[in-house]
Short mmCIF file of C-alpha atoms in Angstrom, two decimals:
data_model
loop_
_atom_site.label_atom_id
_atom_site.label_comp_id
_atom_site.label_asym_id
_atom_site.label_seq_id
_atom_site.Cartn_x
_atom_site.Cartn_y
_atom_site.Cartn_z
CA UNK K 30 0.00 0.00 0.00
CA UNK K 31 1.27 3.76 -0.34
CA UNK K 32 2.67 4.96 2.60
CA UNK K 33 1.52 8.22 2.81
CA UNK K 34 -1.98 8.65 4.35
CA UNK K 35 -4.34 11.36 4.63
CA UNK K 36 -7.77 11.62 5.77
CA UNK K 37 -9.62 14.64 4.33
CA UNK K 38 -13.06 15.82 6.36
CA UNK K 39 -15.07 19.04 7.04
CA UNK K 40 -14.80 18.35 10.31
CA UNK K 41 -12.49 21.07 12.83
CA UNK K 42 -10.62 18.37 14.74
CA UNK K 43 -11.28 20.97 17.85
CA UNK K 44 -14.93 19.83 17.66
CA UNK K 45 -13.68 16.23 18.67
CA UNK K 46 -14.42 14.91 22.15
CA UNK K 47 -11.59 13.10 23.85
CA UNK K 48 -12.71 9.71 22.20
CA UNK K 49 -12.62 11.34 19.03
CA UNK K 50 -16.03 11.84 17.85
CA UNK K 51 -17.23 14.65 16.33
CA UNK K 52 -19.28 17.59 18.48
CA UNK K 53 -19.55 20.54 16.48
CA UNK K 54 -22.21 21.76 13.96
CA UNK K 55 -21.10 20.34 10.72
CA UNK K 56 -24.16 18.42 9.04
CA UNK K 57 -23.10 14.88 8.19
CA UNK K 58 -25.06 15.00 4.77
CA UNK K 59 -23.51 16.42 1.28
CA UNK K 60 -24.55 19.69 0.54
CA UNK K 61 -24.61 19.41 -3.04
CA UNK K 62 -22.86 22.53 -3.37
CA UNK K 63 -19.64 23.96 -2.28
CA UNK K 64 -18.37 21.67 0.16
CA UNK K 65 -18.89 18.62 -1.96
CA UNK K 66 -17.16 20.54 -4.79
CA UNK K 67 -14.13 20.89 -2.19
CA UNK K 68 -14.04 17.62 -1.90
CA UNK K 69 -13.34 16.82 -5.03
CA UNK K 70 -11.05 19.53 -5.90
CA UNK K 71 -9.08 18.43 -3.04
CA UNK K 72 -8.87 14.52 -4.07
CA UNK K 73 -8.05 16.18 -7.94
CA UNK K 74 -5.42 17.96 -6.14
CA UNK K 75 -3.62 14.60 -4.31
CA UNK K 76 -3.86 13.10 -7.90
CA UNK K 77 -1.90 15.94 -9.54
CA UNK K 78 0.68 15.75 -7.33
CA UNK K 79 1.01 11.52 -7.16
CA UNK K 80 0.77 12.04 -11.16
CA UNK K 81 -2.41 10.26 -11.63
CA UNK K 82 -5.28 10.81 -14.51
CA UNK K 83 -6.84 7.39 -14.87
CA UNK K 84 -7.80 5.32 -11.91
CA UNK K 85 -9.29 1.77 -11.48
CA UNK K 86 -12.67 0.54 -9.89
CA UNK K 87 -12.09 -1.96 -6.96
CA UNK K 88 -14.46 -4.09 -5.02
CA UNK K 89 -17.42 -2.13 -6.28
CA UNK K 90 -20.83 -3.09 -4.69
CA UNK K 91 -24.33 -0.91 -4.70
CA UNK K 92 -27.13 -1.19 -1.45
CA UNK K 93 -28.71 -4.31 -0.65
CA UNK K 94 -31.43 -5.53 1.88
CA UNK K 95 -29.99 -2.50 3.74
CA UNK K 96 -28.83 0.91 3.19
CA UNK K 97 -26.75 2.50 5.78
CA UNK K 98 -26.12 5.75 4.31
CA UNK K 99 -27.52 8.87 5.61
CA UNK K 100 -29.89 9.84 2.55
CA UNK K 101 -31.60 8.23 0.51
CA UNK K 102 -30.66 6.16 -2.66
CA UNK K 103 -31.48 7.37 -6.09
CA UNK K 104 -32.80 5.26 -8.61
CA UNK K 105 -29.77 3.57 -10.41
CA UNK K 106 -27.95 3.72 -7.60
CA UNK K 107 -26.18 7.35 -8.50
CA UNK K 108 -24.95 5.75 -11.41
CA UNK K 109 -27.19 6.72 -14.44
CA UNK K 110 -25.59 8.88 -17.02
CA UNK K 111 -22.44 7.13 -15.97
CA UNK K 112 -22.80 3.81 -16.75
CA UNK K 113 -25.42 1.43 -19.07
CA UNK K 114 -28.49 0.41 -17.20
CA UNK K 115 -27.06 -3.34 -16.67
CA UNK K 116 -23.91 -1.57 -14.92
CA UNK K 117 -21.61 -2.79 -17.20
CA UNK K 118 -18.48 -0.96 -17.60
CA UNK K 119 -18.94 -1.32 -13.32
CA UNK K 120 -16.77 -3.78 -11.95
CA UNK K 121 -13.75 -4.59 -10.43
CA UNK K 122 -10.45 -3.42 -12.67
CA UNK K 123 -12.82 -1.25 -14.61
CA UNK K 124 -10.29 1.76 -15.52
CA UNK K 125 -11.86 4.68 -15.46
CA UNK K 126 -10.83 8.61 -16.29
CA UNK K 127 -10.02 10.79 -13.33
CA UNK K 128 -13.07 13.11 -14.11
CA UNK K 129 -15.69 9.51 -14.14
CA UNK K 130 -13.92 8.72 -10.90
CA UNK K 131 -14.39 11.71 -9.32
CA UNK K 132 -18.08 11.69 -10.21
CA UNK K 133 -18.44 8.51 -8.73
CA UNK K 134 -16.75 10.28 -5.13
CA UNK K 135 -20.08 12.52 -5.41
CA UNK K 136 -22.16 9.64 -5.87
CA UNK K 137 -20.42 8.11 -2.54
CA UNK K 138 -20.33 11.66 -0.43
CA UNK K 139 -24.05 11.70 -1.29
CA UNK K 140 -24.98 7.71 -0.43
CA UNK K 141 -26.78 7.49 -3.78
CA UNK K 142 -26.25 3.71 -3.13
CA UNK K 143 -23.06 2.82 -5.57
CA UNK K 144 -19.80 2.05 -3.77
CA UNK K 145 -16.36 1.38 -4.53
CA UNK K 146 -12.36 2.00 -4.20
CA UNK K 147 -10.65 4.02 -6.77
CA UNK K 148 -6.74 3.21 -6.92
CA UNK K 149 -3.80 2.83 -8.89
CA UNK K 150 -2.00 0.43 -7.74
CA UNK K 151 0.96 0.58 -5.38
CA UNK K 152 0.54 4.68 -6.22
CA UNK K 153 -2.60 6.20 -5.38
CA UNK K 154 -6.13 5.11 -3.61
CA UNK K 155 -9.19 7.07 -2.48
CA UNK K 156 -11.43 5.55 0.03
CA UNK K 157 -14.91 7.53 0.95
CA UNK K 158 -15.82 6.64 4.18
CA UNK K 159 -19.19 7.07 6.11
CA UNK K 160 -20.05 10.85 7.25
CA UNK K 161 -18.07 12.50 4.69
CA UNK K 162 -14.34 11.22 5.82
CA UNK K 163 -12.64 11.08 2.49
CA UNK K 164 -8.64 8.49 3.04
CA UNK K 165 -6.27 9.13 0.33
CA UNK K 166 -2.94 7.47 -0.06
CA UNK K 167 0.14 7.91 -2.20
CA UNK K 168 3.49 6.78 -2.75
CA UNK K 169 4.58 11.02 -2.71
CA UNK K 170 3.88 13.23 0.49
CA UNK K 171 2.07 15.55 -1.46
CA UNK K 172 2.82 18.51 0.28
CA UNK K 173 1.07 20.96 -2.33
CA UNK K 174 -2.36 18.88 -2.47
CA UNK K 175 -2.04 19.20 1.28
CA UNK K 176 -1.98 23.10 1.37
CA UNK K 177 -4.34 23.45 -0.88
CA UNK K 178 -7.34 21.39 1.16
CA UNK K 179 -6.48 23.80 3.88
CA UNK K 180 -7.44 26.97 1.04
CA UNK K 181 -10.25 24.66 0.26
CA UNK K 182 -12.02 25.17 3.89
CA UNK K 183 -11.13 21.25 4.34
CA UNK K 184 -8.93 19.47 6.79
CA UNK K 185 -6.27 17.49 6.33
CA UNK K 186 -4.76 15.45 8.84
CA UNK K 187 -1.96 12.89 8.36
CA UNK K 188 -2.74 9.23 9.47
CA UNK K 189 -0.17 6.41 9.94
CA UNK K 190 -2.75 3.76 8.41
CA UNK K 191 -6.22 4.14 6.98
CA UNK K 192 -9.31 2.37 8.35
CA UNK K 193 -9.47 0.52 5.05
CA UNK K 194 -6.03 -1.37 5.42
CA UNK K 195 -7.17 -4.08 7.58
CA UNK K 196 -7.67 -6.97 6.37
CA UNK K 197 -10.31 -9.41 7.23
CA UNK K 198 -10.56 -12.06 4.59
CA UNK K 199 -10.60 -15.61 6.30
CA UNK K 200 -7.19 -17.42 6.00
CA UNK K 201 -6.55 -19.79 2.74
CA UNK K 202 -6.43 -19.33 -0.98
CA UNK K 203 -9.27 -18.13 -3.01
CA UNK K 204 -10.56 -20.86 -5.26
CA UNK K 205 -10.15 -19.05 -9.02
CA UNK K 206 -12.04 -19.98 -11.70
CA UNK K 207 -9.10 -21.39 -14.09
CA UNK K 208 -8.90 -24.38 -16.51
CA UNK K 209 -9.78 -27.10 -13.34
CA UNK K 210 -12.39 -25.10 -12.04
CA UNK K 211 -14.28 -25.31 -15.52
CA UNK K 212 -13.36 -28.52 -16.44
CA UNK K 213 -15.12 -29.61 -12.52
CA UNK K 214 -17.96 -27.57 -13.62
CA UNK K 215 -18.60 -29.41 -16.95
CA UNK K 216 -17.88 -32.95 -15.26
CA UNK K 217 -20.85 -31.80 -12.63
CA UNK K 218 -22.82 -30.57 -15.32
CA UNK K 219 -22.67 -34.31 -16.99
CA UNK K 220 -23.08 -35.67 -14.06
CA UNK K 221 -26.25 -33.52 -13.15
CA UNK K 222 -25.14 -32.21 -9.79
CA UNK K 223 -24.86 -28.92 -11.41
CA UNK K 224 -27.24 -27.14 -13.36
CA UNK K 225 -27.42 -22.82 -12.45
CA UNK K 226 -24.18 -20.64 -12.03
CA UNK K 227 -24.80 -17.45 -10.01
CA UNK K 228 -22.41 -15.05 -11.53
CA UNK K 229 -21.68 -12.31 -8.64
CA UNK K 230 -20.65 -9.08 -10.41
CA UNK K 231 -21.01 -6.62 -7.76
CA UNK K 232 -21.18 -6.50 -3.63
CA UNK K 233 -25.35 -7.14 -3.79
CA UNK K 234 -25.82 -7.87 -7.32
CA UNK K 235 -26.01 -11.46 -9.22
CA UNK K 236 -27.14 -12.49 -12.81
CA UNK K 237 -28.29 -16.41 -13.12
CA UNK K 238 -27.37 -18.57 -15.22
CA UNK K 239 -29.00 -21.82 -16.06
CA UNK K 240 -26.26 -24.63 -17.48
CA UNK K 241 -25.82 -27.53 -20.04
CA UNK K 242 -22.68 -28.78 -21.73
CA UNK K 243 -23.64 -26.77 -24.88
CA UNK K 244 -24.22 -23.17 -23.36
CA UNK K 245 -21.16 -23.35 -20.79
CA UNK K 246 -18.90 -22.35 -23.60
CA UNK K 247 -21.23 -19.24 -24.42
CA UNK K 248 -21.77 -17.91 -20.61
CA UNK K 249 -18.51 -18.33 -19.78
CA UNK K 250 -17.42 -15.58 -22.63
CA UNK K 251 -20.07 -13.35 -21.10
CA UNK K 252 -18.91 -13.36 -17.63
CA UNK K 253 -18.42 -9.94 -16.10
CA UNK K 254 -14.40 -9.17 -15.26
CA UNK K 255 -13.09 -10.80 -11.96
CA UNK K 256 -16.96 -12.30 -10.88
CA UNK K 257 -17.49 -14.34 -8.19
CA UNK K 258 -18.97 -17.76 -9.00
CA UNK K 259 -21.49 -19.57 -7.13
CA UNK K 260 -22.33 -22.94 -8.76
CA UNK K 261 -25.63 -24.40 -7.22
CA UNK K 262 -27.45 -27.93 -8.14
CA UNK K 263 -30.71 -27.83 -10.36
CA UNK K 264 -34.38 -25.87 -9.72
CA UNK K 265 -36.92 -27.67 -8.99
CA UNK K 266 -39.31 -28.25 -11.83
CA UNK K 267 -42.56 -28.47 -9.22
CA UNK K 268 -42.70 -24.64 -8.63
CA UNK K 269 -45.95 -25.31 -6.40
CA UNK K 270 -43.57 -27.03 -3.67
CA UNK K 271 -41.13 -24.77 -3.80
CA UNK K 272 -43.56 -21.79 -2.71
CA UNK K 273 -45.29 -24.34 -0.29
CA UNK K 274 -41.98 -24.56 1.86
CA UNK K 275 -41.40 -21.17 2.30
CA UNK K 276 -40.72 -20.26 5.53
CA UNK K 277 -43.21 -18.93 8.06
CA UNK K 278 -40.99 -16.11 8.78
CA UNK K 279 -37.84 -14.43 7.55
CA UNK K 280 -36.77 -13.56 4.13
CA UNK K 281 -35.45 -15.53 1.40
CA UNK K 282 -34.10 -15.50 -2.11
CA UNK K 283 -36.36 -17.07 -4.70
CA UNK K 284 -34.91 -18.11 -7.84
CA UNK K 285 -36.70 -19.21 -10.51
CA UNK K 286 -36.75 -19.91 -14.30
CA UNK K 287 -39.26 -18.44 -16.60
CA UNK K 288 -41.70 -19.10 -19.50
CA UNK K 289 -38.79 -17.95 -21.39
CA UNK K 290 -35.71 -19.51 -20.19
CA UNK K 291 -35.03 -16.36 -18.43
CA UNK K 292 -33.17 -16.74 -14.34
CA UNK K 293 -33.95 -14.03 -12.20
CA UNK K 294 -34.00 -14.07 -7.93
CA UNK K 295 -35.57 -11.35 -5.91
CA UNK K 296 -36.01 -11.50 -1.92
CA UNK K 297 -38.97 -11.90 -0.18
CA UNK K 298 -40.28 -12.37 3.31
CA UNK K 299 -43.83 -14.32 4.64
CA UNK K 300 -45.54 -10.74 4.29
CA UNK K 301 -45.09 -10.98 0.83
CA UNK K 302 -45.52 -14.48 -0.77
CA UNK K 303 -48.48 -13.63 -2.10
CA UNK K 304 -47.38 -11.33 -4.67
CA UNK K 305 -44.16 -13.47 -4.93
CA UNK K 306 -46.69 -16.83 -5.83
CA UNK K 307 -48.40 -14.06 -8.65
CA UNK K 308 -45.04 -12.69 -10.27
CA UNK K 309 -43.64 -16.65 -10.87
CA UNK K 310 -46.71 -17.95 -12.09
CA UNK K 311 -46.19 -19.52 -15.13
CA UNK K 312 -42.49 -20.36 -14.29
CA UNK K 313 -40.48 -23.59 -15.32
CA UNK K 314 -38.38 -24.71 -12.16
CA UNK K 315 -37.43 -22.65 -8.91
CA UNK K 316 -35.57 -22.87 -5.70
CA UNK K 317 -35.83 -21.21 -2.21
CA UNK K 318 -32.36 -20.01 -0.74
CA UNK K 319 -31.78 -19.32 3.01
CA UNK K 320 -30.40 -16.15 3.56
CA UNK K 321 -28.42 -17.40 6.63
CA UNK K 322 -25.13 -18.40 5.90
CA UNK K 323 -25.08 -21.81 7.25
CA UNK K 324 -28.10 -22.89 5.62
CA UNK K 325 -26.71 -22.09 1.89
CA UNK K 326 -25.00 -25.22 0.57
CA UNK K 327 -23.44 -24.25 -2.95
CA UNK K 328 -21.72 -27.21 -4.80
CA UNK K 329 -18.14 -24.38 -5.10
CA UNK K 330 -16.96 -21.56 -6.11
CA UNK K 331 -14.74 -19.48 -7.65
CA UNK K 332 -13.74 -15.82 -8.29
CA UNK K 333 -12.65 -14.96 -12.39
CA UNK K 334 -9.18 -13.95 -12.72
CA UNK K 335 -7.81 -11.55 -15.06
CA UNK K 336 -7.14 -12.66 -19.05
CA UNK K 337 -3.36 -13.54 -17.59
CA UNK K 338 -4.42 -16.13 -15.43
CA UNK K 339 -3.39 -13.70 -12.01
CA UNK K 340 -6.66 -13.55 -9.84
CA UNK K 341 -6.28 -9.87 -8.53
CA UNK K 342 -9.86 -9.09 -7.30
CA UNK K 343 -9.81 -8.88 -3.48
CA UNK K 344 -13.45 -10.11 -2.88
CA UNK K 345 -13.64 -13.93 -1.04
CA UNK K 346 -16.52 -16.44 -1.68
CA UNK K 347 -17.24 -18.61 1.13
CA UNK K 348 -15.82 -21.86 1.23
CA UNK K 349 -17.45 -25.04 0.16
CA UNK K 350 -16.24 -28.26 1.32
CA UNK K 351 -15.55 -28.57 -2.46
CA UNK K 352 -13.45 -25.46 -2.26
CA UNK K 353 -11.73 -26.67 0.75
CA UNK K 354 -10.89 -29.87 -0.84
CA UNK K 355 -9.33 -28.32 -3.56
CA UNK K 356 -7.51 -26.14 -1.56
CA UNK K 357 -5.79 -29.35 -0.09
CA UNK K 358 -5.83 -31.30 -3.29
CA UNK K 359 -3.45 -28.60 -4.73
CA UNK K 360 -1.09 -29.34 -1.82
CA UNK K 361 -0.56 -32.93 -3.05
CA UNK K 362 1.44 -34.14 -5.91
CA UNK K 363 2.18 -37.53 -7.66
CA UNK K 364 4.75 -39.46 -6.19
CA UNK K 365 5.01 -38.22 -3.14
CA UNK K 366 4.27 -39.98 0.41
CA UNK K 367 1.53 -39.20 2.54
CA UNK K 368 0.37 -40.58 5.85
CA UNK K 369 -3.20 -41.55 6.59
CA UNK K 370 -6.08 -43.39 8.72
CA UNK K 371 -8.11 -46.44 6.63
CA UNK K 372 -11.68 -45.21 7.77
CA UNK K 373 -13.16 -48.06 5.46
CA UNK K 374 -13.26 -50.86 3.64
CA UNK K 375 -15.63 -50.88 1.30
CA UNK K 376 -17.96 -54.46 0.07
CA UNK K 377 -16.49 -53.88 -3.18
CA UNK K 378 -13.03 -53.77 -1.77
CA UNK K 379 -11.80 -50.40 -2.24
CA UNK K 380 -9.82 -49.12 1.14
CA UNK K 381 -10.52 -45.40 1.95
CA UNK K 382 -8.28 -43.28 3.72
CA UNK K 383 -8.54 -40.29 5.22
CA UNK K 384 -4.98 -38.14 4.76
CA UNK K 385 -5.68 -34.63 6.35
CA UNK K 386 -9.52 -34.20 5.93
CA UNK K 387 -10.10 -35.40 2.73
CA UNK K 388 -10.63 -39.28 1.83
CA UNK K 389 -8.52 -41.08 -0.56
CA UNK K 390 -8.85 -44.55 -1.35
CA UNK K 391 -7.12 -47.70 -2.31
CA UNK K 392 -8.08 -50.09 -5.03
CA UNK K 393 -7.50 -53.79 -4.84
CA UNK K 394 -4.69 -54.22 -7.09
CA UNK K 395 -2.52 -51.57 -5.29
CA UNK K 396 -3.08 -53.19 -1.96
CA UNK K 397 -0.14 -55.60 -1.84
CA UNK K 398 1.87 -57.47 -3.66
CA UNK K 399 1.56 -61.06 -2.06
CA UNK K 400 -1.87 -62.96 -2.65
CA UNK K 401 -4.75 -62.07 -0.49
CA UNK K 402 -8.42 -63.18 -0.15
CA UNK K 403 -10.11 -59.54 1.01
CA UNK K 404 -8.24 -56.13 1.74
CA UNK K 405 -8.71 -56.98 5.70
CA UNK K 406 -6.34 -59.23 5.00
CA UNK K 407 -3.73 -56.52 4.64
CA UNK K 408 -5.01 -53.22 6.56
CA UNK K 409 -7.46 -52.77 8.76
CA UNK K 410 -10.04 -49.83 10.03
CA UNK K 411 -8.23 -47.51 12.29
CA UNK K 412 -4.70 -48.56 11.28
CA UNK K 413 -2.20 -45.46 10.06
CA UNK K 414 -0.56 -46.43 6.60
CA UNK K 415 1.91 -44.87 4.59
CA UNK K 416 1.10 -44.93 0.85
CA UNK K 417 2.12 -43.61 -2.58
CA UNK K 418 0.02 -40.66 -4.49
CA UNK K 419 -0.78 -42.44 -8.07
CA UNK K 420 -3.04 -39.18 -9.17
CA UNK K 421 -4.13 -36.21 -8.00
CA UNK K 422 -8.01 -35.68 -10.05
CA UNK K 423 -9.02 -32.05 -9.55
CA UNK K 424 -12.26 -32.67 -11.62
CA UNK K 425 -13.58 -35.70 -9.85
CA UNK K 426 -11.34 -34.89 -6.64
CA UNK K 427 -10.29 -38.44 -6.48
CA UNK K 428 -6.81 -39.23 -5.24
CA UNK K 429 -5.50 -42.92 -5.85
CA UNK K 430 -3.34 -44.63 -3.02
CA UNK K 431 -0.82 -47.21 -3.49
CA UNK K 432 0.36 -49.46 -0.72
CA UNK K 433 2.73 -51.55 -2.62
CA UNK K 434 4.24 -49.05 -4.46
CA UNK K 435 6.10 -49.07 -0.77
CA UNK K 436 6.98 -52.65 -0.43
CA UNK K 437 9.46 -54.33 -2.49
CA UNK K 438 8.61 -56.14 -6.18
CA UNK K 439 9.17 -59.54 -6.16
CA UNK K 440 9.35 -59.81 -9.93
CA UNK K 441 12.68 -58.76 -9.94
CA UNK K 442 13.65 -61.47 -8.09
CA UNK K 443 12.34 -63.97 -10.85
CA UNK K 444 13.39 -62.28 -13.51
CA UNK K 445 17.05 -63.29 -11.75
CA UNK K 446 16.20 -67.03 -12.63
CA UNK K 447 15.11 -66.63 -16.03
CA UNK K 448 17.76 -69.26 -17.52
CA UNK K 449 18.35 -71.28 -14.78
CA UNK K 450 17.90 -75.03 -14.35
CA UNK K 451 15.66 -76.15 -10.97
CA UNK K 452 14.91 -79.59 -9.95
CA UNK K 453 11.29 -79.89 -8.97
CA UNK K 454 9.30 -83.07 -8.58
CA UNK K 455 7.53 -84.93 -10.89
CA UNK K 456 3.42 -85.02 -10.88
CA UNK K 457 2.51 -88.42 -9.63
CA UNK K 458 0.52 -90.60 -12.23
CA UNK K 459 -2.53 -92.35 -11.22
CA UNK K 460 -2.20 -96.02 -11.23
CA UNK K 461 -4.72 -98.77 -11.80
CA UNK K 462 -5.79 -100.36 -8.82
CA UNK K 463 -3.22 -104.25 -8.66
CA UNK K 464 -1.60 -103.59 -11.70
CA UNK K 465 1.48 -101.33 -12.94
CA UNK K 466 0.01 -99.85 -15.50
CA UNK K 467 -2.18 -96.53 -15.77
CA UNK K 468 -5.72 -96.76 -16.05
CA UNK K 469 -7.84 -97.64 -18.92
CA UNK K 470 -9.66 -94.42 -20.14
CA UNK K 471 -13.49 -94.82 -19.29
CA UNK K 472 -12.90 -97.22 -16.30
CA UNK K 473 -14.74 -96.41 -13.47
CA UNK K 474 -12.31 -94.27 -10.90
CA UNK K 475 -9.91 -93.86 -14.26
CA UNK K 476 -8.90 -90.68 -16.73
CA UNK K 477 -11.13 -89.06 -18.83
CA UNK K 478 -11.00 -90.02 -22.60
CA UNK K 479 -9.18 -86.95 -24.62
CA UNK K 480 -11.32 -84.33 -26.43
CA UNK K 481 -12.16 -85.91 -30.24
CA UNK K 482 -9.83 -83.25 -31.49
CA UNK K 483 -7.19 -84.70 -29.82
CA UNK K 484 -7.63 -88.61 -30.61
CA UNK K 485 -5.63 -89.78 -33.15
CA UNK K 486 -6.89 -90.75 -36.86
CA UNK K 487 -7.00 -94.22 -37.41
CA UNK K 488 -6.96 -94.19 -41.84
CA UNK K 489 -9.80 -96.65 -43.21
CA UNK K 490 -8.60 -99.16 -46.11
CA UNK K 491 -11.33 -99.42 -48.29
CA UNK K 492 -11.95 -102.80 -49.43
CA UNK K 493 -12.64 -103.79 -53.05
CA UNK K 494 -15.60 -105.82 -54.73
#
């Protein structure tokens, strides 16, 4: 981050209390007029002097179930005239001109309902904060833009760190949506566990998708820039049931499938199921999504990265034990060793094992390399094994064991005697009962008579008249 941060406010830091908050007269709304224009003048002013004209959109979002700002939101979110209906042009990385960025610093100051960062990166950010506290950091001090917020009625003050810095993103790796992630999706898709793709373009804001193995290809292409991706198991074709289990209270997010192929969602709670029931009528297939975490179950996810492969959006999904699994799946590798517990052996024979969380298994023929009747027979249930990674499946997240990869081939051992002359006995002949001689073939107790392919031909002589 640059190291040089300043918070810009309207607020005379004598009209602070000794914790810090803020008891003068100063109205926490934009005044649409001079003040605001300050504002921006003095953010234009730190971007002069860091060098900056073009900036880029980060982790934008617009209001939700809730808005938290101190007026109202606008219709479009303060965002008409700026951007296309559908938003597009609105995401994270968008790169914007200084003016469009500074426009969308009004649209903040004012709580029209659009948010976002505005940075370039490892040089310049602007942060608008609730009540009209405006963070700016650079990589320069910026000792002019500084002088002139004070000429601009505005104070300046000089932080060590800005409110914004701290992280709070769960520990482990996002999940991105590369060349596995797609290939797992098609594999679910033909395996219908998969079916709708919820394709998170902004904090608040999804489009729906509904799947097969010929339209992946074409949604995919239309994906907004650096998306988060929800992938979520078929609707349910009997719409009537789906409405029946609402709950009694609470709200939810419906999402159904029109008359025309057409996904949309919209929340609801019990005080309006009614009108809910009338605006699906007529649709194909719906679900009904908890709005508490713990009660979604998505198949995985994903967030897009950029065209290089690099996944540079900051936004987290929420893991899925599918995500977590391949979180721990890209730790292993072929070849290598790993330690685990058999949990089970299967009627069909296949040993599992769990190794860290996640359960890999065993197949019969990589059990051992001596005879055996059943797989008990070499590990049991509870027992701690060392084994051999064969394959590491990111699609199916599979992960072969070996156990006699670690014991020693006795083939080799043969292969020594190929050549060599050994003395072994004889196969004892039966005899016929009080006599030295084998048995007659057809006698009761004797051999079998050969196969008529194998007797030998006895030639006729033909005799003559």
């Amino acid at each position: 981050m640059p190291p040089f941060v300043y918070r810009i406010t309207k607020y005379d830091p004598a009209d602070r209390d000794e914790h810090g908050s803020y008891i003068g007269a100063e109205d926490s709304l934009s005044d649409h007029g001079p003040v605001e224009a300050a504002y921006l003048q003095a953010i234009a002013a730190f971007a002069e002097d860091t060098g900056i004209d073009r900036l880029a959109i980060r982790e934008p979002g617009i209001s939700g179930l809730a808005h938290f700002g101190v007026e109202p939101t606008v219709a479009g979110h303060g965002l008409a005239g700026h951007f296309p209906p559908d938003l597009s042009g609105f995401h994270d990385g968008a790169e914007v001109s200084l003016s469009l960025g500074l426009e969308l610093v009004r649209v903040m100051l004012r709580g029209n309902g659009a948010r976002c960062g505005l940075e370039v990166e490892g040089r310049f950010v602007v942060e608008v904060g609730w009540d009209q506290y405006v963070y700016v950091r650079s990589d320069k001090p910026c000792e002019r833009a500084v002088s002139h917020v004070r000429a601009l009625g505005l104070f300046p003050e000089r932080l060590d760190a800005s409110p914004y810095d701290a992280g709070f993103d769960e520990p482990g790796v996002q999940r991105p949506a590369d060349e596995d992630f797609w290939a797992r999706l098609r594999w679910s898709i033909a395996m219908r566990h998969a079916a709708i793709l919820e394709e998170g373009y902004l904090h608040n804001a999804s489009r729906w998708h509904r799947l097969t193995e010929d339209t992946l290809d074409a949604v995919r292409a239309r994906l907004t820039p650096r998306a988060q991706l929800t992938v979520w198991p078929d609707l349910s074709t009997d719409v009537d049931a789906v409405l029946a289990s609402l709950p009694d209270e609470g709200p939810v997010e419906f999402v159904w499938e029109d008359e025309n192929g057409v996904v949309s969602s919209t929340m609801a709670d019990e005080s309006e199921y009614r009108d809910l029931a009338a605006r699906v009528a007529g649709a194909r297939a719906a679900m009904a999504l908890s709005l508490v975490l713990d009660e979604r179950h998505p198949l995985f996810t994903a967030v897009l990265p950029d065209s290089d492969g690099v996944l540079r959006a900051r936004w987290r999904t929420e893991p899925t034990p599918s995500d977590r699994n391949w979180a721990f799946l890209k730790t292993l590798r072929r070849g290598r060793i790993c330690t685990g517990t058999v949990t089970e052996i299967a009627g069909f024979g296949v040993t599992f094992v769990d190794i860290g969380g996640f359960i890999a298994m065993i197949n019969i023929p990589e059990l051992s390399w001596r005879p055996f009747d059943h797989p008990s027979d070499v590990v049991a249930v509870g027992q701690e094994i060392s084994a051999e990674i064969l394959d590491v499946d990111l699609v199916r997240e599979r992960v072969p064991l070996s156990l006699k990869a670690l014991q020693e081939d006795p083939m080799p051992q043969f292969i020594e005697q190929v050549g060599h002359i050994t003395k072994v006995p004889a196969p004892r002949v039966p005899i016929h009962r009080g006599q030295g001689r084998p048995r007659a073939f057809g006698t009761r107790g004797g051999l079998a008579p050969p196969p008529l392919a194998c007797r030998p031909r006895v030639r006729m002589r033909r005799s003559r008249s």
